[in-house]
Short mmCIF file of C-alpha atoms in Angstrom, two decimals:
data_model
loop_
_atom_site.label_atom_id
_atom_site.label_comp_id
_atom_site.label_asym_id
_atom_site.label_seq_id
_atom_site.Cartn_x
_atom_site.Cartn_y
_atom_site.Cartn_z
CA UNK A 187 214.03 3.25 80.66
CA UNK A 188 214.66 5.76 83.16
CA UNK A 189 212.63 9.31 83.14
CA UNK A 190 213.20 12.50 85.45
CA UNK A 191 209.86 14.25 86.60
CA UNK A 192 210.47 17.74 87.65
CA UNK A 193 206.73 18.86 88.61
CA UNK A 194 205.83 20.88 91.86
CA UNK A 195 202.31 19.94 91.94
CA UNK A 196 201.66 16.52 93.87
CA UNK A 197 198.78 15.76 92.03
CA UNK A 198 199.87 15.82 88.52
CA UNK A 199 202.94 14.00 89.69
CA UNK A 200 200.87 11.31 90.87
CA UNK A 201 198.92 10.71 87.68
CA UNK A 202 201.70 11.26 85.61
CA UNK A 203 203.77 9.08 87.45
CA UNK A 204 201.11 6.29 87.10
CA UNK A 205 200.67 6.51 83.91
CA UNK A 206 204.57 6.26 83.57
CA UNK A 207 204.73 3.53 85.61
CA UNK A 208 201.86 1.78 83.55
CA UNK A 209 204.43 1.53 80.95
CA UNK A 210 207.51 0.07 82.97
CA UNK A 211 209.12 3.34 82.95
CA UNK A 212 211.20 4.14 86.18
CA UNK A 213 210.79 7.66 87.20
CA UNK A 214 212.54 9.96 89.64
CA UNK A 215 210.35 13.16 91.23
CA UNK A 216 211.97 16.35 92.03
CA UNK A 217 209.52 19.10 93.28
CA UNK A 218 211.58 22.35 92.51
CA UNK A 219 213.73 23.19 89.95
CA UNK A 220 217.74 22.76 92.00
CA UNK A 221 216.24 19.46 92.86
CA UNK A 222 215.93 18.31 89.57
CA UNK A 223 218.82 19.89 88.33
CA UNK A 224 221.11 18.32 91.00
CA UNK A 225 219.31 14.55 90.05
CA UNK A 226 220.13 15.45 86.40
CA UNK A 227 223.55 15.98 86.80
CA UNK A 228 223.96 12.89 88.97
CA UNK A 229 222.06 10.01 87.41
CA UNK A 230 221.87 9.02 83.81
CA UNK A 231 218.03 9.28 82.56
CA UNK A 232 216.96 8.90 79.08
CA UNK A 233 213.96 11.63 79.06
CA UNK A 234 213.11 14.92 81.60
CA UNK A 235 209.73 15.52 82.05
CA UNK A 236 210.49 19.28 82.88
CA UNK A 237 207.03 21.43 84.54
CA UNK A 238 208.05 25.14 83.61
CA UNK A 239 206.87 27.53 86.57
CA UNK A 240 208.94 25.78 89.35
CA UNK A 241 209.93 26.92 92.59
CA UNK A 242 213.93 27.84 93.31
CA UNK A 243 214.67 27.55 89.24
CA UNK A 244 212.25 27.63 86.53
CA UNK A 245 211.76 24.98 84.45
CA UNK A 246 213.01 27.19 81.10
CA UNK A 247 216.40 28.31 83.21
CA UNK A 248 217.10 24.28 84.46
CA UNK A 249 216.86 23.41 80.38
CA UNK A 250 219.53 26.26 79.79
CA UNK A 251 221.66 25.56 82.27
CA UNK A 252 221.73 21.44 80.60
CA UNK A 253 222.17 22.65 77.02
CA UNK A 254 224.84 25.07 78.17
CA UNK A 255 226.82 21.73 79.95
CA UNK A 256 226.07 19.95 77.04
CA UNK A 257 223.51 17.53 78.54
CA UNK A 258 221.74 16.24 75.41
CA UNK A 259 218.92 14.61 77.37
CA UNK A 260 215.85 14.39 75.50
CA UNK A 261 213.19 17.27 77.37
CA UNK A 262 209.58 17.81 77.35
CA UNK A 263 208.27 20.88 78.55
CA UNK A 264 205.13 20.22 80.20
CA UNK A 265 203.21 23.82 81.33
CA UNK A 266 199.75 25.83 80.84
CA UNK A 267 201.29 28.73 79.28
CA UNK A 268 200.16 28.05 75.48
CA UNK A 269 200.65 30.94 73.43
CA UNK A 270 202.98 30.51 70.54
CA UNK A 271 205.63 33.13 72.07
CA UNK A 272 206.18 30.46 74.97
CA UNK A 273 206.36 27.47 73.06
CA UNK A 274 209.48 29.33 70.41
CA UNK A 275 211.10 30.16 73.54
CA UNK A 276 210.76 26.51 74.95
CA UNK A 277 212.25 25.54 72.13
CA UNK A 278 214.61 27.96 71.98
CA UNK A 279 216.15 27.25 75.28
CA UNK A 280 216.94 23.55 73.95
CA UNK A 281 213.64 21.40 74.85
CA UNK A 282 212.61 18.97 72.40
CA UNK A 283 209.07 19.41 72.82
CA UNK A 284 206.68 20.76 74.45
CA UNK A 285 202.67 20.14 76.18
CA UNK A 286 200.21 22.31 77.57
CA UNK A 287 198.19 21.56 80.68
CA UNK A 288 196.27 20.18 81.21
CA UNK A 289 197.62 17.30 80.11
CA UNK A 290 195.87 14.50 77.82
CA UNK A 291 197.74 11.57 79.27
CA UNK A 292 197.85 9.19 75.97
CA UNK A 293 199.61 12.51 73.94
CA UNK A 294 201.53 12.93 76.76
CA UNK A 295 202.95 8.94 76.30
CA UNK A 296 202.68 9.37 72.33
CA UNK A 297 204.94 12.24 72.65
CA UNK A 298 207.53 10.47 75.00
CA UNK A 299 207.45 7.69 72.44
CA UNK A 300 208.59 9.73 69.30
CA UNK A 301 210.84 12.10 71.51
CA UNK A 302 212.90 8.87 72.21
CA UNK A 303 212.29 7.57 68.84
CA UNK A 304 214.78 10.64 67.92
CA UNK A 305 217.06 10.05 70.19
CA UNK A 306 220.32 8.64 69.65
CA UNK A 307 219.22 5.20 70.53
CA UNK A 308 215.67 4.58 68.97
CA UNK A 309 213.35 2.01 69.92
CA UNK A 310 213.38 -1.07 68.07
CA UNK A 311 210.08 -2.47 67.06
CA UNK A 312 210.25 -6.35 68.67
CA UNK A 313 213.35 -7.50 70.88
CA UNK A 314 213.94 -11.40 70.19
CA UNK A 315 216.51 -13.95 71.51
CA UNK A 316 215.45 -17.13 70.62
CA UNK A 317 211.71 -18.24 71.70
CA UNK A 318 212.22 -14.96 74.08
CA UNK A 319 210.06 -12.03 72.83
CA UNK A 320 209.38 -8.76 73.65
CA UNK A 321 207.15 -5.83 72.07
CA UNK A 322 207.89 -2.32 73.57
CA UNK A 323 204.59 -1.03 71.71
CA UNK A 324 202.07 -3.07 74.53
CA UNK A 325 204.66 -3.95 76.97
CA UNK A 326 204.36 -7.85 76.62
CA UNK A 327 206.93 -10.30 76.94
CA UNK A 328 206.01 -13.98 75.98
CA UNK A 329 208.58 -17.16 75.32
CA UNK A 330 207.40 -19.85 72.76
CA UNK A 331 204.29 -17.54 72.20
CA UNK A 332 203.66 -17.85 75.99
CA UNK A 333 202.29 -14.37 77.39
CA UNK A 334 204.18 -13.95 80.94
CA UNK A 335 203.22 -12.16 83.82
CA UNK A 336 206.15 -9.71 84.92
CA UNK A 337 206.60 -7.21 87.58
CA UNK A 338 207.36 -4.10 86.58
CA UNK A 339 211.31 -4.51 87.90
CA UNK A 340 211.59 -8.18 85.92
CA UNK A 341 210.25 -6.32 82.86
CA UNK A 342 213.04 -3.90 83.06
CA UNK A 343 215.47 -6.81 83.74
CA UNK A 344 214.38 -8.41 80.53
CA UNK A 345 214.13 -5.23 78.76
CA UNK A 346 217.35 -4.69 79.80
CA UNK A 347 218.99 -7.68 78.74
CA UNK A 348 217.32 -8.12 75.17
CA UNK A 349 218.75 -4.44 74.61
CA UNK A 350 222.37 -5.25 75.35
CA UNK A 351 222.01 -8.90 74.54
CA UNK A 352 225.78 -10.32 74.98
CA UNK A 353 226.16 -8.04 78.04
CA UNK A 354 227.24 -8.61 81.16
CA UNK A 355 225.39 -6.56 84.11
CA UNK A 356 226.65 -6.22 87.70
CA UNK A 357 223.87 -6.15 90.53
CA UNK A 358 224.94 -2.59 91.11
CA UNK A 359 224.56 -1.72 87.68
CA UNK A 360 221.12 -3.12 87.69
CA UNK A 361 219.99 -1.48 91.21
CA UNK A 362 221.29 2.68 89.24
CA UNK A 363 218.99 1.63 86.29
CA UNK A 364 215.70 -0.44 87.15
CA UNK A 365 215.05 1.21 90.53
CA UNK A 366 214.25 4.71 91.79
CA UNK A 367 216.29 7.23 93.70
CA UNK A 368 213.29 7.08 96.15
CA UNK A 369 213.43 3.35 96.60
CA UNK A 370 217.01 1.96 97.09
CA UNK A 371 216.80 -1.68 97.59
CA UNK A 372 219.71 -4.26 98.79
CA UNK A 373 221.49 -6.57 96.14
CA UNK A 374 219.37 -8.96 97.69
CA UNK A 375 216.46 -7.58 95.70
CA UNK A 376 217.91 -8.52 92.51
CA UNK A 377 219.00 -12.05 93.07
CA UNK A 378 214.81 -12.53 94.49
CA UNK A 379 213.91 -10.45 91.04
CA UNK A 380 216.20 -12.79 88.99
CA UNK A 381 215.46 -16.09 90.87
CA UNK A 382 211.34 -14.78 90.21
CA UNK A 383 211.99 -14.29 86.63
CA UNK A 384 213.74 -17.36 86.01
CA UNK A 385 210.95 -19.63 87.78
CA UNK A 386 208.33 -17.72 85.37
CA UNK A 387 210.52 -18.94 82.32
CA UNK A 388 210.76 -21.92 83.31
CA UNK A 389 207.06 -22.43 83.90
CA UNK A 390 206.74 -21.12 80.39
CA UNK A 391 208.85 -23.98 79.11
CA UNK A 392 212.47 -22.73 79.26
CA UNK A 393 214.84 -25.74 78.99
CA UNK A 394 217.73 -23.87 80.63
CA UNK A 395 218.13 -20.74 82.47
CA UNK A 396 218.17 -18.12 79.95
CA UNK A 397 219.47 -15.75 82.47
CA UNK A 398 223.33 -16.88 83.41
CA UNK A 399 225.23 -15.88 86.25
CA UNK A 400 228.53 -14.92 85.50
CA UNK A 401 230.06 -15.40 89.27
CA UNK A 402 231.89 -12.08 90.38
CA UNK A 403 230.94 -10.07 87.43
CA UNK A 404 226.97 -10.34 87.62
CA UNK A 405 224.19 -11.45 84.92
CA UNK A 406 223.41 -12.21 81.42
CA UNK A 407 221.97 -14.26 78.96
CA UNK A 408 222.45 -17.33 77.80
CA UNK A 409 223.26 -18.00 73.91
CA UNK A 410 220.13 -19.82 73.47
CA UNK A 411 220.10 -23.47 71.94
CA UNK A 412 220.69 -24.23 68.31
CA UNK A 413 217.25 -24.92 66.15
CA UNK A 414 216.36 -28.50 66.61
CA UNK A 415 218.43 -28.98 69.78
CA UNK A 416 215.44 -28.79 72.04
CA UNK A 417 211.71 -29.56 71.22
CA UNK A 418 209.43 -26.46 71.99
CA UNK A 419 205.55 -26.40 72.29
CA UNK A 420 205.20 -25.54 69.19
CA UNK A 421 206.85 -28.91 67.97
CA UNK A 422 204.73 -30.82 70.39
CA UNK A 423 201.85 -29.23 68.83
CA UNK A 424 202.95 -30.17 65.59
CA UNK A 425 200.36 -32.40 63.62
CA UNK A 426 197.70 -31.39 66.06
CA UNK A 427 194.54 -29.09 65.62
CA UNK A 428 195.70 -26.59 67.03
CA UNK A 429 194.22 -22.62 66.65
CA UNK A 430 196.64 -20.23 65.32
CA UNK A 431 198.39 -17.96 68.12
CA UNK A 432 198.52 -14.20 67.61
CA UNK A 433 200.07 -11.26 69.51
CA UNK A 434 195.85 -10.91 70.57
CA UNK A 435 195.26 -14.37 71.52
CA UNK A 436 198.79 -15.21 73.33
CA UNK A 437 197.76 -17.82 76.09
CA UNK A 438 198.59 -16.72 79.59
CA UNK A 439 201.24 -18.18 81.60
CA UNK A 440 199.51 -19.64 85.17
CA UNK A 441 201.12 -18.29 87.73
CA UNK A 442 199.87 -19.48 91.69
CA UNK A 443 201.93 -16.60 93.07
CA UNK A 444 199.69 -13.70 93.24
CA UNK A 445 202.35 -11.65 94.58
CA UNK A 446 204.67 -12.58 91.21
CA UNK A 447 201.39 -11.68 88.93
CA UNK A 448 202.16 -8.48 86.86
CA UNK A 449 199.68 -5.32 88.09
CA UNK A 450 199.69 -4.93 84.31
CA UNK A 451 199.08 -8.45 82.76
CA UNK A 452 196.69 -7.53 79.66
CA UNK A 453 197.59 -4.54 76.94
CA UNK A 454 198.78 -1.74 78.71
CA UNK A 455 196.32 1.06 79.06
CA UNK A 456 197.74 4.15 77.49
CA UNK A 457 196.22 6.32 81.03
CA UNK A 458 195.84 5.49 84.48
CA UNK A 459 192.21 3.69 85.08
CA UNK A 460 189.10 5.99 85.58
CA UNK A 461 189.17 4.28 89.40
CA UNK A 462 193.35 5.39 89.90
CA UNK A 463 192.53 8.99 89.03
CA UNK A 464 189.74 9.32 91.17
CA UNK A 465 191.51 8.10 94.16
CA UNK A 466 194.18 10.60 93.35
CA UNK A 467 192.09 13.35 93.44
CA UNK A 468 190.50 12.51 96.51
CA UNK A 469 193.79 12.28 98.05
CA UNK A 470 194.92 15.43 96.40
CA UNK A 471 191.64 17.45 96.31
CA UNK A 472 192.53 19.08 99.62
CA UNK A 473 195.71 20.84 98.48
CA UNK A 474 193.46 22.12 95.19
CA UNK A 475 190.99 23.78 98.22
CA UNK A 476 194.51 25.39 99.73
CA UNK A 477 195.90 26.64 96.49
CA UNK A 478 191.45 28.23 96.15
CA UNK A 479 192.00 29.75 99.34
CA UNK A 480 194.72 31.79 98.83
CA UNK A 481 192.62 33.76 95.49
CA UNK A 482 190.03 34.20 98.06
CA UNK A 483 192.73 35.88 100.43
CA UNK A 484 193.44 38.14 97.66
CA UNK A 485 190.19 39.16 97.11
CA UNK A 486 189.33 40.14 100.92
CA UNK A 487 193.05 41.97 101.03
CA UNK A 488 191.65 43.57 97.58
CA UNK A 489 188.21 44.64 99.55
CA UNK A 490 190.66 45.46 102.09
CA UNK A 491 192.44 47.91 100.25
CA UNK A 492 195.67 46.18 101.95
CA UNK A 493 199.48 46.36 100.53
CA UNK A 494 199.24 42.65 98.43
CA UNK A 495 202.26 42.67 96.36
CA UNK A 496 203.75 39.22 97.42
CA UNK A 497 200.29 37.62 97.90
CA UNK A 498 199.36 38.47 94.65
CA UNK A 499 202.41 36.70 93.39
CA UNK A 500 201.43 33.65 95.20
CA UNK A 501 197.97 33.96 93.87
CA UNK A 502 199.55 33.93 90.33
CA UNK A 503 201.21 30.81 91.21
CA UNK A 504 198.49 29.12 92.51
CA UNK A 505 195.92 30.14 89.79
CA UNK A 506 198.54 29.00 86.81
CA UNK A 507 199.20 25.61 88.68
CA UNK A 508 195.20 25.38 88.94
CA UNK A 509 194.86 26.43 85.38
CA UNK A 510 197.16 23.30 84.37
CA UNK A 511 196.00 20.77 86.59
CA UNK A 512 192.36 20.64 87.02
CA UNK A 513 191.40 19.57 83.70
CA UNK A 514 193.28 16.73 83.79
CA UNK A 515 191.41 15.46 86.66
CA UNK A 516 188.03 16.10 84.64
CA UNK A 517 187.12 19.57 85.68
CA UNK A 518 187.63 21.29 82.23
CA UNK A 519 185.96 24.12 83.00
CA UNK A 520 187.60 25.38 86.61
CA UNK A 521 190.74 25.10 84.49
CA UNK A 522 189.64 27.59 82.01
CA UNK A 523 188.34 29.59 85.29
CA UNK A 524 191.94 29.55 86.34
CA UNK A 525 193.05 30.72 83.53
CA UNK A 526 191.04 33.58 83.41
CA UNK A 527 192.01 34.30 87.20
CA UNK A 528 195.68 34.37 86.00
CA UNK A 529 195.25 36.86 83.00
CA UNK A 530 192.91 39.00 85.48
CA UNK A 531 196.17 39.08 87.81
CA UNK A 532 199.28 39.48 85.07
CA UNK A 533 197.23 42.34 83.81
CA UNK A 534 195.79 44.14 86.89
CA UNK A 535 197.67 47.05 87.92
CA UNK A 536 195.12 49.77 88.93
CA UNK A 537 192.31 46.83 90.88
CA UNK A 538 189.29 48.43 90.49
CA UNK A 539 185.96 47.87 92.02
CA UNK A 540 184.48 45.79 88.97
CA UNK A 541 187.37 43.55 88.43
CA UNK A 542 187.30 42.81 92.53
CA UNK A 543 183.48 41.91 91.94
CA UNK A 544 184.44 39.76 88.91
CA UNK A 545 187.60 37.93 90.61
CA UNK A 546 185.38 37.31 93.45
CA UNK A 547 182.85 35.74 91.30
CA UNK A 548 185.22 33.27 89.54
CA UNK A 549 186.91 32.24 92.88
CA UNK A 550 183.41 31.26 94.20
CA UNK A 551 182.31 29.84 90.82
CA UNK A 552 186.02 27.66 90.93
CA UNK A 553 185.63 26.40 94.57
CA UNK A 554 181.60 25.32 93.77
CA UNK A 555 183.09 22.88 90.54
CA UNK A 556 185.69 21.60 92.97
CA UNK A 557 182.66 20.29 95.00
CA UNK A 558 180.78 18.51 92.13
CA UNK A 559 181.91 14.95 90.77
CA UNK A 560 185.00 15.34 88.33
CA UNK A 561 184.46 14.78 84.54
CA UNK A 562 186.66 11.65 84.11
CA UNK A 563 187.74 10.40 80.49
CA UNK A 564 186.62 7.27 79.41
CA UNK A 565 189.86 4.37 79.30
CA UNK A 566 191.38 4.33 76.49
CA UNK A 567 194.54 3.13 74.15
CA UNK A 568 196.19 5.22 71.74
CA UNK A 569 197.92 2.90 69.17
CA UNK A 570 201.81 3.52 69.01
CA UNK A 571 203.00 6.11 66.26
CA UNK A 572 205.02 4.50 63.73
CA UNK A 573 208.69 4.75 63.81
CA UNK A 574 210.55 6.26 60.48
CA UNK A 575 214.42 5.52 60.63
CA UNK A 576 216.65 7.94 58.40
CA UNK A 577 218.79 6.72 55.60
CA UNK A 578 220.85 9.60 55.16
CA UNK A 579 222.68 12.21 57.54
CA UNK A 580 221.15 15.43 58.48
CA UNK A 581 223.45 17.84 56.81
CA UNK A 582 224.11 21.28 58.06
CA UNK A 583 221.40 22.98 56.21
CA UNK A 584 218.64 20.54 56.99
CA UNK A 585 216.12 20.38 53.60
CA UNK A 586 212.42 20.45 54.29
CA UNK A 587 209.92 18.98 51.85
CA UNK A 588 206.04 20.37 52.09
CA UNK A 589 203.12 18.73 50.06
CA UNK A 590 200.25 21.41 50.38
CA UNK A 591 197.80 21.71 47.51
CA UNK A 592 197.44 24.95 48.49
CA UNK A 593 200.22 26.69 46.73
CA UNK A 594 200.31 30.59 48.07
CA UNK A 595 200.56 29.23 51.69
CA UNK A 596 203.41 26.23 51.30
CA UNK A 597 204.79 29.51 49.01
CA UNK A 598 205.23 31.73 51.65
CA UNK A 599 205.65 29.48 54.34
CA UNK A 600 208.86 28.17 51.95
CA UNK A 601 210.15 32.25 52.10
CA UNK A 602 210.12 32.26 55.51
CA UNK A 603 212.03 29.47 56.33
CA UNK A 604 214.54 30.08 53.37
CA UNK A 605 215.80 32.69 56.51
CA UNK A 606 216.76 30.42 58.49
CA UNK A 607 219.23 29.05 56.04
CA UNK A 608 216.69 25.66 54.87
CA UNK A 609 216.23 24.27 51.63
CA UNK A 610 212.78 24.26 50.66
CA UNK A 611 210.88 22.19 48.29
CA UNK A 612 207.08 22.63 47.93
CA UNK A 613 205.08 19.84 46.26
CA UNK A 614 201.37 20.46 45.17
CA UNK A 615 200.31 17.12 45.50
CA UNK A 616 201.06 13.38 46.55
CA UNK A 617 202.66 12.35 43.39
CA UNK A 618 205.09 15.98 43.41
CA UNK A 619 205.74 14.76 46.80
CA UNK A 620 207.12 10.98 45.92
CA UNK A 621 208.85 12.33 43.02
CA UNK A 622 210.93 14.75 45.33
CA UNK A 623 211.52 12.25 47.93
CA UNK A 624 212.92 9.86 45.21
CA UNK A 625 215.16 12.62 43.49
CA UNK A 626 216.71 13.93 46.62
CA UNK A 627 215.28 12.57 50.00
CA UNK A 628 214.62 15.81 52.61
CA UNK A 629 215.10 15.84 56.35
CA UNK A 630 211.47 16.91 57.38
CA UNK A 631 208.61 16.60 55.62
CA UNK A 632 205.72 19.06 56.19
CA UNK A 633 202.44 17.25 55.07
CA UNK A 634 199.05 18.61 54.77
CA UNK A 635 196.34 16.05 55.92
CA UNK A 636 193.76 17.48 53.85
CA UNK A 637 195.84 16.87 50.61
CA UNK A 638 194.24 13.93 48.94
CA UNK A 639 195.79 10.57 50.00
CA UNK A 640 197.84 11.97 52.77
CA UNK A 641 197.05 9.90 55.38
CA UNK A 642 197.81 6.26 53.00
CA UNK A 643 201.45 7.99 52.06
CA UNK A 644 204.31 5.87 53.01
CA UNK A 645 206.99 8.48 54.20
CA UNK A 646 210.10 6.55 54.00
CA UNK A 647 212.24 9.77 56.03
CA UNK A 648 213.20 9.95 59.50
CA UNK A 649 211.04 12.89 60.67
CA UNK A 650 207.46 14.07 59.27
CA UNK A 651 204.91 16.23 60.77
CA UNK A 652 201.25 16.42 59.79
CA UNK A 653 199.74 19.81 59.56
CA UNK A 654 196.22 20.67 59.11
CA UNK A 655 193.86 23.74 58.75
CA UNK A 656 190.81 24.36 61.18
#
């Protein structure tokens, strides 16, 4: 799958973009907001990551001007702005969700995941053609319970062909969708990728070549053989002690091409390694120091008394992309220093002595955290949410379903959506709640975590969200 990142600040891009790339997504950059409008209306993508304070056209303007052309792209707005007035107007403008900086990379994947799960072609759970699996929800592809070690690029390729299974796919058609605007290879680059992919098959105990070339058209699969027509391992192994294989215990294919082995081979971490994001912010730290050294320019043109309309702006700019991306390089409290810097300067209009003193101080408090080792989170996986496919059609005036044991606030929540034309149910408890579903299923339901049993409740709709009270 293809994703557009429209993000200004190199750092973030980079970690995001690893942590993309970690999960054999293929992602385009654009660094200001005509950039990524101009890739958007050229190339097909099936999510926008979408940074909101961009340069040339905001983020909030570049998801109005695709709604108003009709571009249904899935869009995440990614920004440190997190008051509730910014997140109704993200939504507003026609995102389909949105994260605040900085940015918790697992959410950040968990959210891509259901975003796409809505979309108009949702995920399926395991892809299969004969012994051939695949399981989008780790990223593993094995053949006769065979774990293989794939590139990124023959990952896509079987991806690619699983999804459209009696498909035929020129090489040009596979060069617009498995690599990057940045990285335009020959044709020559897919026949290596396929001729790589079908040598790792083989090795795994393919028979045939799964992968068929269809001369002067391009590639597809083979209709694998009929049951019985070919003896797999797991008929050799018949009769034999054998252990049980699992999706955990999947024997590795041996590969003596270290060049062919998969920078990925085990589960997929849900974030870039401890070790990646510390390289990145050594190569990025710099440009933090640059974006530091134009508050501290304010505050001498402050001391100054100096005209500093447009460096103020740029100091705005600078704290609110510090504000966003520090803490997700560990430093959790120069981001909320940032922050603080950026209210000080939406709100300053008279500067007086004291708040010169107190800027100051947080500039020189921000630059001495940049200097100490950063805070990095611990590894870790976040396990896939689980997908709920709808039944029914979402009629025009969609019905919402909330299970809240607490009856005044599901009450007047209920009242105030009844004005925006939905139909409102309110359950006090788990067994109100199956009763409605099974009289008249809803398009959302609104469940509260604390209500006894919540978290055990099969849902069988399409959408739910989980609400709970601090």
């Amino acid at each position: 799958m293809r994703i557009l990142l429209v993000e200004d600040d190199e750092g973030i891009a980079k970690v995001v973009t690893a942590a993309l790339a970690s999960q054999h997504y293929q992602v385009d950059l654009a660094t200001d907001g005509d950039e990524g409008i101009a890739l958007a209306e050229i190339l097909k993508y099936d999510l926008i990551l979408l940074d909101w304070m961009l340069p040339k056209l905001t983020g909030i303007d570049l998801c109005k001007q695709l709604r108003n052309a009709r571009d249904r792209t899935p869009i995440i707005l990614l920004t440190a702005q997190d008051t509730s007035t910014n997140k109704v107007e993200a939504l507003d403008a026609g995102a389909d969700d949105y994260l605040v900086k900085p940015l918790d990379i697992p959410e950040l994947l968990a959210r891509i995941r259901a975003v796409l799960r809505r979309s108009s072609t949702p995920l399926l759970p395991v892809l299969e053609w004969g012994l051939l699996h695949l399981d989008p929800s780790n990223c593993q592809v094995s053949y006769d319970q065979e774990l293989l070690h794939l590139t990124p690029k023959e990952y896509g390729l079987v991806e690619l062909f699983l999804r459209n299974p009696h498909r035929i796919f020129s090489q040009s058609f596979l060069l617009d969708n498995l690599w990057s605007f940045e990285e335009p290879p020959t044709e020559n680059a897919v026949r290596a990728h396929i001729k790589s992919l079908r040598r790792k098959l083989k090795q795994a105990g393919a028979k045939n070549d799964l992968i068929e070339t269809v001369y002067g058209l391009g590639y597809r699969l083979r209709q694998p053989p009929e049951e019985g027509s070919a003896q797999t391992k797991t008929e050799k192994n018949k009769g034999k002690k054998v252990a049980k294989k699992t999706p955990s215990n999947l024997k590795q294919s041996k590969s003596k091409s270290d060049s062919s082995v998969s920078p990925f081979p085990k589960a997929q971490s849900q974030e870039p390694k401890q070790s990646g994001l510390s390289a990145i912010w050594e190569q990025q730290k710099s440009n933090y120091i640059k974006r530091i050294n134009v508050l501290e320019q304010l505050v001498t043109a402050w001391r100054d008394g100096d005209d500093c309309g447009k460096l103020e702006q740029e100091a705005l700019r600078e704290a609110h992309t510090l504000a966003g991306s520090l803490g997700s390089f560990g430093f959790d409290q120069a981001s909320l220093k940032s922050r603080e810097i950026e209210q000080i300067l939406k709100s300053a209009k008279k500067v007086s002595k004291e708040t010169i003193a107190h800027m100051s101080q947080l500039v020189v408090e921000l630059g001495e955290q940049l200097e100490t080792e950063p805070n990095l989170p611990k590894p870790s996986q976040s396990k896939p949410l689980s997908t709920f496919h709808s039944p029914f059609p979402i009629s025009n005036s969609p019905r919402l379903l909330i299970v809240d044991d607490d009856l005044t606030l599901a009450q007047g929540l209920a009242s105030e959506l009844a004005a925006w034309k939905m139909q409102v149910e309110v359950a006090g408890d788990i067994s109100q709640g199956r009763k409605a579903i099974a009289g008249n299923r809803p398009d959302v339901v609104l469940l509260d975590l604390c209500t006894t049993a919540a978290k055990a409740w099969p849902i069988p709709v399409y959408s739910c969200a989980f609400a709970t009270t601090p």
